[in-house]
Amino acid sequence: MASSDPSTALAQAARDAFTASQLLDASERHLALIAVKDALTAAKQEILEANRKDIEAARDQVAAGSMSSSLLKRLDLESSADKYDSMLQGILDVDSLPDPTGQVTYARTLDDGLELHRVTCPIGVLLIIFEARPEVIANITALAIKSGNAAILKGGKESIHTQNVMSRVIQSALATTKLPSAYIQTVSTRSEIASLLSQDRYIDLVIPRGSNSLVKSIQNGTRIPVMGHADGLCAVFVDESAVPEKAINVVVDSKTTYTAACNSAETLLIHEALLSTLWPKLAAALLSAKVALRCDESTLAALTSSSSEAASHPAFSTLVSASTPEDYDTEFLDLILAVKAVPSAAAAIQHINSHSSHHTDAIVTESDENARAFSRGIDSAGVYVNASTRFADGFRYGFGTEVGVSTGKTHARGPVGLEGLVIYKYQVRSTAAAGHGTSAFGSGPGQKPFLHTELPLGQSPF
Amino acid sequence: MASSDPSTALAQAARDAFTASQLLDASERHLALIAVKDALTAAKQEILEANRKDIEAARDQVAAGSMSSSLLKRLDLESSADKYDSMLQGILDVDSLPDPTGQVTYARTLDDGLELHRVTCPIGVLLIIFEARPEVIANITALAIKSGNAAILKGGKESIHTQNVMSRVIQSALATTKLPSAYIQTVSTRSEIASLLSQDRYIDLVIPRGSNSLVKSIQNGTRIPVMGHADGLCAVFVDESAVPEKAINVVVDSKTTYTAACNSAETLLIHEALLSTLWPKLAAALLSAKVALRCDESTLAALTSSSSEAASHPAFSTLVSASTPEDYDTEFLDLILAVKAVPSAAAAIQHINSHSSHHTDAIVTESDENARAFSRGIDSAGVYVNASTRFADGFRYGFGTEVGVSTGKTHARGPVGLEGLVIYKYQVRSTAAAGHGTSAFGSGPGQKPFLHTELPLGQSPF
């Protein structure tokens, strides 16, 4: 069926490609990944040349002040010597992961000769929207093929030349495989996105990878489920029982190891019993790590007392200041930490549940009881005890890859691996001579009950 | 924090009740279920009296032609002798199911003294919208408490008196337990719903249980994830290799055992090789079961041939007619079946993927190859081989209960049990003397790799 609207035609082509691909064995997806990797290897010079055009245009924008130099760096496939090769290796890494599809997660014998298997399968057609970094195209292509989903990709306009060449190379590679070439498609203009977001008949899931404003604007504009993260406002609570060494290690690591990451801490809560003991030591360590401290009245007063280690720190006057209420709702993404004293673990839990973005929050404590209360009471994707919030990452969790981080509370939550790109279907099979109808089951005369005996899980038998 | 908007206050109260409940042990939820069941037992006469008021008002509406008598029957808690007691027993049945929360579904040792557990937990606050049947209040209350979710319930205005009394009884019962009484709240007007659908800050999931139009209007009006089913347009395909006994058993059961159910078949596809052999026998069986057959040209011509069993059936002239294109997109919910001949299994798969509602579809076949192609190629929650589509049901699948049926493709698909009301959080715990930071890990000098060794699953240790 042809359509006059190009976005409808594109979405429908993706759906048809998905449907056709369902009859292929998983081994064909492996071959497609290798073909894509080989084609991107062969086209390296052509792709880098296109990338240089994007970089040139971006340099002009940086000079004109309309683009940040960090964005320019993210665009540049040659910003480090091994960036391109890492991109290619990433495809092989995804290829080597276990197949997330075809796994039986629930199975029962319903009756003699009647079996039920719940089997993982691809979701269908993904619409993935990302910004800047062009190597994401290779990464997402690999994730989509590995998980059996067709994908429509929309990158930032800044990398348009790179995207166009990479997209053509990937489609040519797919044309040599059994996967339909419309399995991976790329769109480049923002107007196409608005139209694609209305294609809930053909598109099953939208994955925005980028800024908060991107994610929110997409959630507002579609009936298609969206898997994205709204914010990364993580907190660390230093409980009354905390010991200084752990508190300093966990808080400094949470704040300083990569400030631009969504799993970095933005808020520090300190039990008020520690204000004159642990807190000045921790503050001194944070000041040495160049962290600006935006303190509430109690934590500020505790630092300014003449006896504290922090007060005598050379960076004190430049880095310590009074906080505003907004600081406790701000994702700084910088060496800045909002600090607040709380009277109890319960008050810390309440503050975090009201102000955090439900991403990852940590407690530093020696109390099993408070660790348990924090882990149960905090409504976040990650609840950590004596560990840095920065562990919240698909690779660190052992997923082998990361599709994104979800702050939603259905389907997938927290760092998302390949499992987040699959759903399941129920397969019922009868081997009885007359097949199986439902009228034979029940509590009436001549009827029988269901057996519901467990069957083995693991790889699907079909 | 008080709010001037009553819906905001209500949603926030539900959120606060959820948060407070997280610190309670699961055993408190068991006690709450028993308290609710006991209170509904004690209040039986009062509730039935309120129900009679609803029935009286409904009778007037039926007499005036503005309500169907089937709706009246669904409203009536005394329409069968054991309806009320079944409702009470349902609470105990849900109570006896395994706790869906606190289950470890992924666990790894990340480093010596650093463990990661993914643990199932409640989603948060549910908004559940249903129509007519007042006993659903007891059912949903039980499901919410069992799964650890707070809930806001909105029933149909037809059962307003019954709802009000039941709601008051349930809240009084909760007040005697450790669960907050705002854990289960009821709203009664349609205007409140519109306002609640905008409370994505406090409400995590909307579950509409009712008509297609209800589900679609809700999906259009909210950013909150919706778990509902859009339609129940199921198909049965009788493949070239099918034997008559199985085809008749599966198709007649799929169509006739409960026509108002969403898992009933609405479309029958017949391989064209069977038009003069199996099809007339199957048609005769369907006619004997009083099923009206809306046939495409080929299947109609095959029946009208003078030698067919169907042509001589007494009901032939009243029940057999030519189909229109719309018949293949219609959920009849009645003894009507749209029939079409197809040239191949591939054509059947294509028809079903284009026209079905992705609920449950079945193939009748003796071919393993076609069974496999159908199971893989059909993009539906249920893909059945030689079994009636009517098996698609939470109780028949062995879940012990059914929250609803989802035709969505994220979070939960098909019949949904208690598992559909939980998500998970990642718990990371360090027992190292200095806690755990991330800077120690990596491939740089002095850094170490992650271990990622598997830990046991099952019940959470925390």
JSON list of N, CA and C in Angstrom, two decimals, chain B residues 46-95:
[
{"chain": "B", "resi": 46, "resn": "GLU", "atom": "N", "xyz": [-25.67, -3.80, 54.14]},
{"chain": "B", "resi": 46, "resn": "GLU", "atom": "CA", "xyz": [-25.63, -2.38, 53.80]},
{"chain": "B", "resi": 46, "resn": "GLU", "atom": "C", "xyz": [-25.25, -2.18, 52.33]},
{"chain": "B", "resi": 47, "resn": "ILE", "atom": "N", "xyz": [-24.30, -2.96, 51.88]},
{"chain": "B", "resi": 47, "resn": "ILE", "atom": "CA", "xyz": [-23.84, -2.83, 50.48]},
{"chain": "B", "resi": 47, "resn": "ILE", "atom": "C", "xyz": [-24.93, -3.29, 49.52]},
{"chain": "B", "resi": 48, "resn": "LEU", "atom": "N", "xyz": [-25.60, -4.40, 49.87]},
{"chain": "B", "resi": 48, "resn": "LEU", "atom": "CA", "xyz": [-26.67, -4.89, 48.98]},
{"chain": "B", "resi": 48, "resn": "LEU", "atom": "C", "xyz": [-27.82, -3.88, 48.93]},
{"chain": "B", "resi": 49, "resn": "GLU", "atom": "N", "xyz": [-28.06, -3.22, 50.03]},
{"chain": "B", "resi": 49, "resn": "GLU", "atom": "CA", "xyz": [-29.11, -2.20, 50.06]},
{"chain": "B", "resi": 49, "resn": "GLU", "atom": "C", "xyz": [-28.75, -1.04, 49.11]},
{"chain": "B", "resi": 50, "resn": "ALA", "atom": "N", "xyz": [-27.52, -0.59, 49.20]},
{"chain": "B", "resi": 50, "resn": "ALA", "atom": "CA", "xyz": [-27.06, 0.46, 48.28]},
{"chain": "B", "resi": 50, "resn": "ALA", "atom": "C", "xyz": [-27.16, -0.02, 46.84]},
{"chain": "B", "resi": 51, "resn": "ASN", "atom": "N", "xyz": [-26.79, -1.27, 46.63]},
{"chain": "B", "resi": 51, "resn": "ASN", "atom": "CA", "xyz": [-26.85, -1.84, 45.29]},
{"chain": "B", "resi": 51, "resn": "ASN", "atom": "C", "xyz": [-28.28, -1.84, 44.76]},
{"chain": "B", "resi": 52, "resn": "ARG", "atom": "N", "xyz": [-29.23, -2.10, 45.65]},
{"chain": "B", "resi": 52, "resn": "ARG", "atom": "CA", "xyz": [-30.63, -2.09, 45.20]},
{"chain": "B", "resi": 52, "resn": "ARG", "atom": "C", "xyz": [-31.06, -0.70, 44.72]},
{"chain": "B", "resi": 53, "resn": "LYS", "atom": "N", "xyz": [-30.51, 0.32, 45.35]},
{"chain": "B", "resi": 53, "resn": "LYS", "atom": "CA", "xyz": [-30.82, 1.69, 44.88]},
{"chain": "B", "resi": 53, "resn": "LYS", "atom": "C", "xyz": [-30.31, 1.88, 43.45]},
{"chain": "B", "resi": 54, "resn": "ASP", "atom": "N", "xyz": [-29.07, 1.41, 43.21]},
{"chain": "B", "resi": 54, "resn": "ASP", "atom": "CA", "xyz": [-28.53, 1.50, 41.84]},
{"chain": "B", "resi": 54, "resn": "ASP", "atom": "C", "xyz": [-29.40, 0.71, 40.86]},
{"chain": "B", "resi": 55, "resn": "ILE", "atom": "N", "xyz": [-29.83, -0.47, 41.30]},
{"chain": "B", "resi": 55, "resn": "ILE", "atom": "CA", "xyz": [-30.63, -1.33, 40.41]},
{"chain": "B", "resi": 55, "resn": "ILE", "atom": "C", "xyz": [-31.96, -0.65, 40.09]},
{"chain": "B", "resi": 56, "resn": "GLU", "atom": "N", "xyz": [-32.55, -0.05, 41.10]},
{"chain": "B", "resi": 56, "resn": "GLU", "atom": "CA", "xyz": [-33.82, 0.64, 40.91]},
{"chain": "B", "resi": 56, "resn": "GLU", "atom": "C", "xyz": [-33.68, 1.75, 39.85]},
{"chain": "B", "resi": 57, "resn": "ALA", "atom": "N", "xyz": [-32.65, 2.57, 40.03]},
{"chain": "B", "resi": 57, "resn": "ALA", "atom": "CA", "xyz": [-32.41, 3.65, 39.06]},
{"chain": "B", "resi": 57, "resn": "ALA", "atom": "C", "xyz": [-32.14, 3.07, 37.68]},
{"chain": "B", "resi": 58, "resn": "ALA", "atom": "N", "xyz": [-31.40, 1.95, 37.66]},
{"chain": "B", "resi": 58, "resn": "ALA", "atom": "CA", "xyz": [-31.06, 1.34, 36.37]},
{"chain": "B", "resi": 58, "resn": "ALA", "atom": "C", "xyz": [-32.31, 0.78, 35.69]},
{"chain": "B", "resi": 59, "resn": "ARG", "atom": "N", "xyz": [-33.23, 0.21, 36.50]},
{"chain": "B", "resi": 59, "resn": "ARG", "atom": "CA", "xyz": [-34.47, -0.35, 35.92]},
{"chain": "B", "resi": 59, "resn": "ARG", "atom": "C", "xyz": [-35.25, 0.74, 35.20]},
{"chain": "B", "resi": 60, "resn": "ASP", "atom": "N", "xyz": [-35.28, 1.92, 35.80]},
{"chain": "B", "resi": 60, "resn": "ASP", "atom": "CA", "xyz": [-35.97, 3.04, 35.15]},
{"chain": "B", "resi": 60, "resn": "ASP", "atom": "C", "xyz": [-35.32, 3.35, 33.81]},
{"chain": "B", "resi": 61, "resn": "GLN", "atom": "N", "xyz": [-33.98, 3.30, 33.82]},
{"chain": "B", "resi": 61, "resn": "GLN", "atom": "CA", "xyz": [-33.27, 3.61, 32.57]},
{"chain": "B", "resi": 61, "resn": "GLN", "atom": "C", "xyz": [-33.51, 2.53, 31.51]},
{"chain": "B", "resi": 62, "resn": "VAL", "atom": "N", "xyz": [-33.53, 1.26, 31.95]},
{"chain": "B", "resi": 62, "resn": "VAL", "atom": "CA", "xyz": [-33.82, 0.18, 31.01]},
{"chain": "B", "resi": 62, "resn": "VAL", "atom": "C", "xyz": [-35.22, 0.37, 30.44]},
{"chain": "B", "resi": 63, "resn": "ALA", "atom": "N", "xyz": [-36.17, 0.71, 31.32]},
{"chain": "B", "resi": 63, "resn": "ALA", "atom": "CA", "xyz": [-37.55, 0.92, 30.87]},
{"chain": "B", "resi": 63, "resn": "ALA", "atom": "C", "xyz": [-37.62, 2.07, 29.86]},
{"chain": "B", "resi": 64, "resn": "ALA", "atom": "N", "xyz": [-36.79, 3.10, 30.11]},
{"chain": "B", "resi": 64, "resn": "ALA", "atom": "CA", "xyz": [-36.79, 4.26, 29.21]},
{"chain": "B", "resi": 64, "resn": "ALA", "atom": "C", "xyz": [-35.94, 3.99, 27.96]},
{"chain": "B", "resi": 65, "resn": "GLY", "atom": "N", "xyz": [-35.33, 2.83, 27.91]},
{"chain": "B", "resi": 65, "resn": "GLY", "atom": "CA", "xyz": [-34.54, 2.47, 26.71]},
{"chain": "B", "resi": 65, "resn": "GLY", "atom": "C", "xyz": [-33.15, 3.07, 26.70]},
{"chain": "B", "resi": 66, "resn": "SER", "atom": "N", "xyz": [-32.67, 3.66, 27.80]},
{"chain": "B", "resi": 66, "resn": "SER", "atom": "CA", "xyz": [-31.36, 4.30, 27.80]},
{"chain": "B", "resi": 66, "resn": "SER", "atom": "C", "xyz": [-30.29, 3.42, 28.46]},
{"chain": "B", "resi": 67, "resn": "MET", "atom": "N", "xyz": [-30.65, 2.18, 28.84]},
{"chain": "B", "resi": 67, "resn": "MET", "atom": "CA", "xyz": [-29.66, 1.23, 29.36]},
{"chain": "B", "resi": 67, "resn": "MET", "atom": "C", "xyz": [-30.03, -0.16, 28.89]},
{"chain": "B", "resi": 68, "resn": "SER", "atom": "N", "xyz": [-29.00, -0.98, 28.62]},
{"chain": "B", "resi": 68, "resn": "SER", "atom": "CA", "xyz": [-29.28, -2.35, 28.17]},
{"chain": "B", "resi": 68, "resn": "SER", "atom": "C", "xyz": [-29.55, -3.23, 29.38]},
{"chain": "B", "resi": 69, "resn": "SER", "atom": "N", "xyz": [-30.32, -4.29, 29.18]},
{"chain": "B", "resi": 69, "resn": "SER", "atom": "CA", "xyz": [-30.62, -5.17, 30.31]},
{"chain": "B", "resi": 69, "resn": "SER", "atom": "C", "xyz": [-29.38, -5.98, 30.70]},
{"chain": "B", "resi": 70, "resn": "SER", "atom": "N", "xyz": [-28.43, -6.15, 29.77]},
{"chain": "B", "resi": 70, "resn": "SER", "atom": "CA", "xyz": [-27.21, -6.87, 30.15]},
{"chain": "B", "resi": 70, "resn": "SER", "atom": "C", "xyz": [-26.37, -6.02, 31.11]},
{"chain": "B", "resi": 71, "resn": "LEU", "atom": "N", "xyz": [-26.38, -4.69, 30.90]},
{"chain": "B", "resi": 71, "resn": "LEU", "atom": "CA", "xyz": [-25.66, -3.81, 31.83]},
{"chain": "B", "resi": 71, "resn": "LEU", "atom": "C", "xyz": [-26.33, -3.86, 33.20]},
{"chain": "B", "resi": 72, "resn": "LEU", "atom": "N", "xyz": [-27.64, -3.86, 33.20]},
{"chain": "B", "resi": 72, "resn": "LEU", "atom": "CA", "xyz": [-28.38, -3.96, 34.47]},
{"chain": "B", "resi": 72, "resn": "LEU", "atom": "C", "xyz": [-27.95, -5.21, 35.23]},
{"chain": "B", "resi": 73, "resn": "LYS", "atom": "N", "xyz": [-27.82, -6.31, 34.50]},
{"chain": "B", "resi": 73, "resn": "LYS", "atom": "CA", "xyz": [-27.46, -7.57, 35.13]},
{"chain": "B", "resi": 73, "resn": "LYS", "atom": "C", "xyz": [-26.04, -7.50, 35.72]},
{"chain": "B", "resi": 74, "resn": "ARG", "atom": "N", "xyz": [-25.13, -6.84, 35.00]},
{"chain": "B", "resi": 74, "resn": "ARG", "atom": "CA", "xyz": [-23.75, -6.74, 35.49]},
{"chain": "B", "resi": 74, "resn": "ARG", "atom": "C", "xyz": [-23.67, -5.88, 36.76]},
{"chain": "B", "resi": 75, "resn": "LEU", "atom": "N", "xyz": [-24.60, -4.92, 36.86]},
{"chain": "B", "resi": 75, "resn": "LEU", "atom": "CA", "xyz": [-24.62, -4.04, 38.03]},
{"chain": "B", "resi": 75, "resn": "LEU", "atom": "C", "xyz": [-25.07, -4.77, 39.29]},
{"chain": "B", "resi": 76, "resn": "ASP", "atom": "N", "xyz": [-25.88, -5.82, 39.09]},
{"chain": "B", "resi": 76, "resn": "ASP", "atom": "CA", "xyz": [-26.65, -6.39, 40.20]},
{"chain": "B", "resi": 76, "resn": "ASP", "atom": "C", "xyz": [-25.81, -7.39, 40.99]},
{"chain": "B", "resi": 77, "resn": "LEU", "atom": "N", "xyz": [-25.49, -7.05, 42.24]},
{"chain": "B", "resi": 77, "resn": "LEU", "atom": "CA", "xyz": [-24.70, -7.94, 43.09]},
{"chain": "B", "resi": 77, "resn": "LEU", "atom": "C", "xyz": [-25.51, -9.15, 43.55]},
{"chain": "B", "resi": 78, "resn": "GLU", "atom": "N", "xyz": [-26.82, -9.14, 43.27]},
{"chain": "B", "resi": 78, "resn": "GLU", "atom": "CA", "xyz": [-27.64, -10.30, 43.64]},
{"chain": "B", "resi": 78, "resn": "GLU", "atom": "C", "xyz": [-28.17, -11.02, 42.39]},
{"chain": "B", "resi": 79, "resn": "SER", "atom": "N", "xyz": [-27.53, -10.77, 41.24]},
{"chain": "B", "resi": 79, "resn": "SER", "atom": "CA", "xyz": [-28.02, -11.40, 40.00]},
{"chain": "B", "resi": 79, "resn": "SER", "atom": "C", "xyz": [-27.81, -12.91, 40.03]},
{"chain": "B", "resi": 80, "resn": "SER", "atom": "N", "xyz": [-26.85, -13.37, 40.82]},
{"chain": "B", "resi": 80, "resn": "SER", "atom": "CA", "xyz": [-26.78, -14.81, 41.08]},
{"chain": "B", "resi": 80, "resn": "SER", "atom": "C", "xyz": [-26.55, -14.99, 42.58]},
{"chain": "B", "resi": 81, "resn": "ALA", "atom": "N", "xyz": [-26.95, -16.14, 43.08]},
{"chain": "B", "resi": 81, "resn": "ALA", "atom": "CA", "xyz": [-27.00, -16.34, 44.53]},
{"chain": "B", "resi": 81, "resn": "ALA", "atom": "C", "xyz": [-25.64, -16.18, 45.19]},
{"chain": "B", "resi": 82, "resn": "ASP", "atom": "N", "xyz": [-24.56, -16.59, 44.48]},
{"chain": "B", "resi": 82, "resn": "ASP", "atom": "CA", "xyz": [-23.25, -16.61, 45.15]},
{"chain": "B", "resi": 82, "resn": "ASP", "atom": "C", "xyz": [-22.34, -15.46, 44.69]},
{"chain": "B", "resi": 83, "resn": "LYS", "atom": "N", "xyz": [-22.90, -14.44, 44.02]},
{"chain": "B", "resi": 83, "resn": "LYS", "atom": "CA", "xyz": [-22.05, -13.39, 43.45]},
{"chain": "B", "resi": 83, "resn": "LYS", "atom": "C", "xyz": [-21.28, -12.66, 44.55]},
{"chain": "B", "resi": 84, "resn": "TYR", "atom": "N", "xyz": [-21.95, -12.31, 45.62]},
{"chain": "B", "resi": 84, "resn": "TYR", "atom": "CA", "xyz": [-21.29, -11.56, 46.70]},
{"chain": "B", "resi": 84, "resn": "TYR", "atom": "C", "xyz": [-20.22, -12.42, 47.38]},
{"chain": "B", "resi": 85, "resn": "ASP", "atom": "N", "xyz": [-20.57, -13.68, 47.63]},
{"chain": "B", "resi": 85, "resn": "ASP", "atom": "CA", "xyz": [-19.61, -14.56, 48.29]},
{"chain": "B", "resi": 85, "resn": "ASP", "atom": "C", "xyz": [-18.41, -14.87, 47.38]},
{"chain": "B", "resi": 86, "resn": "SER", "atom": "N", "xyz": [-18.66, -14.95, 46.08]},
{"chain": "B", "resi": 86, "resn": "SER", "atom": "CA", "xyz": [-17.55, -15.14, 45.14]},
{"chain": "B", "resi": 86, "resn": "SER", "atom": "C", "xyz": [-16.60, -13.95, 45.19]},
{"chain": "B", "resi": 87, "resn": "MET", "atom": "N", "xyz": [-17.19, -12.77, 45.31]},
{"chain": "B", "resi": 87, "resn": "MET", "atom": "CA", "xyz": [-16.37, -11.56, 45.40]},
{"chain": "B", "resi": 87, "resn": "MET", "atom": "C", "xyz": [-15.46, -11.62, 46.63]},
{"chain": "B", "resi": 88, "resn": "LEU", "atom": "N", "xyz": [-16.03, -12.07, 47.75]},
{"chain": "B", "resi": 88, "resn": "LEU", "atom": "CA", "xyz": [-15.23, -12.18, 48.98]},
{"chain": "B", "resi": 88, "resn": "LEU", "atom": "C", "xyz": [-14.16, -13.27, 48.83]},
{"chain": "B", "resi": 89, "resn": "GLN", "atom": "N", "xyz": [-14.55, -14.40, 48.25]},
{"chain": "B", "resi": 89, "resn": "GLN", "atom": "CA", "xyz": [-13.59, -15.49, 48.05]},
{"chain": "B", "resi": 89, "resn": "GLN", "atom": "C", "xyz": [-12.45, -15.02, 47.15]},
{"chain": "B", "resi": 90, "resn": "GLY", "atom": "N", "xyz": [-12.77, -14.16, 46.16]},
{"chain": "B", "resi": 90, "resn": "GLY", "atom": "CA", "xyz": [-11.75, -13.63, 45.25]},
{"chain": "B", "resi": 90, "resn": "GLY", "atom": "C", "xyz": [-10.65, -12.90, 46.00]},
{"chain": "B", "resi": 91, "resn": "ILE", "atom": "N", "xyz": [-11.00, -12.20, 47.06]},
{"chain": "B", "resi": 91, "resn": "ILE", "atom": "CA", "xyz": [-9.98, -11.49, 47.86]},
{"chain": "B", "resi": 91, "resn": "ILE", "atom": "C", "xyz": [-9.04, -12.51, 48.51]},
{"chain": "B", "resi": 92, "resn": "LEU", "atom": "N", "xyz": [-9.60, -13.59, 49.04]},
{"chain": "B", "resi": 92, "resn": "LEU", "atom": "CA", "xyz": [-8.76, -14.62, 49.67]},
{"chain": "B", "resi": 92, "resn": "LEU", "atom": "C", "xyz": [-7.89, -15.32, 48.63]},
{"chain": "B", "resi": 93, "resn": "ASP", "atom": "N", "xyz": [-8.45, -15.51, 47.42]},
{"chain": "B", "resi": 93, "resn": "ASP", "atom": "CA", "xyz": [-7.68, -16.16, 46.36]},
{"chain": "B", "resi": 93, "resn": "ASP", "atom": "C", "xyz": [-6.46, -15.31, 46.00]},
{"chain": "B", "resi": 94, "resn": "VAL", "atom": "N", "xyz": [-6.66, -14.01, 45.86]},
{"chain": "B", "resi": 94, "resn": "VAL", "atom": "CA", "xyz": [-5.53, -13.13, 45.55]},
{"chain": "B", "resi": 94, "resn": "VAL", "atom": "C", "xyz": [-4.53, -13.14, 46.70]},
{"chain": "B", "resi": 95, "resn": "ASP", "atom": "N", "xyz": [-5.04, -13.12, 47.93]},
{"chain": "B", "resi": 95, "resn": "ASP", "atom": "CA", "xyz": [-4.16, -13.15, 49.10]},
{"chain": "B", "resi": 95, "resn": "ASP", "atom": "C", "xyz": [-3.26, -14.38, 49.09]}
]
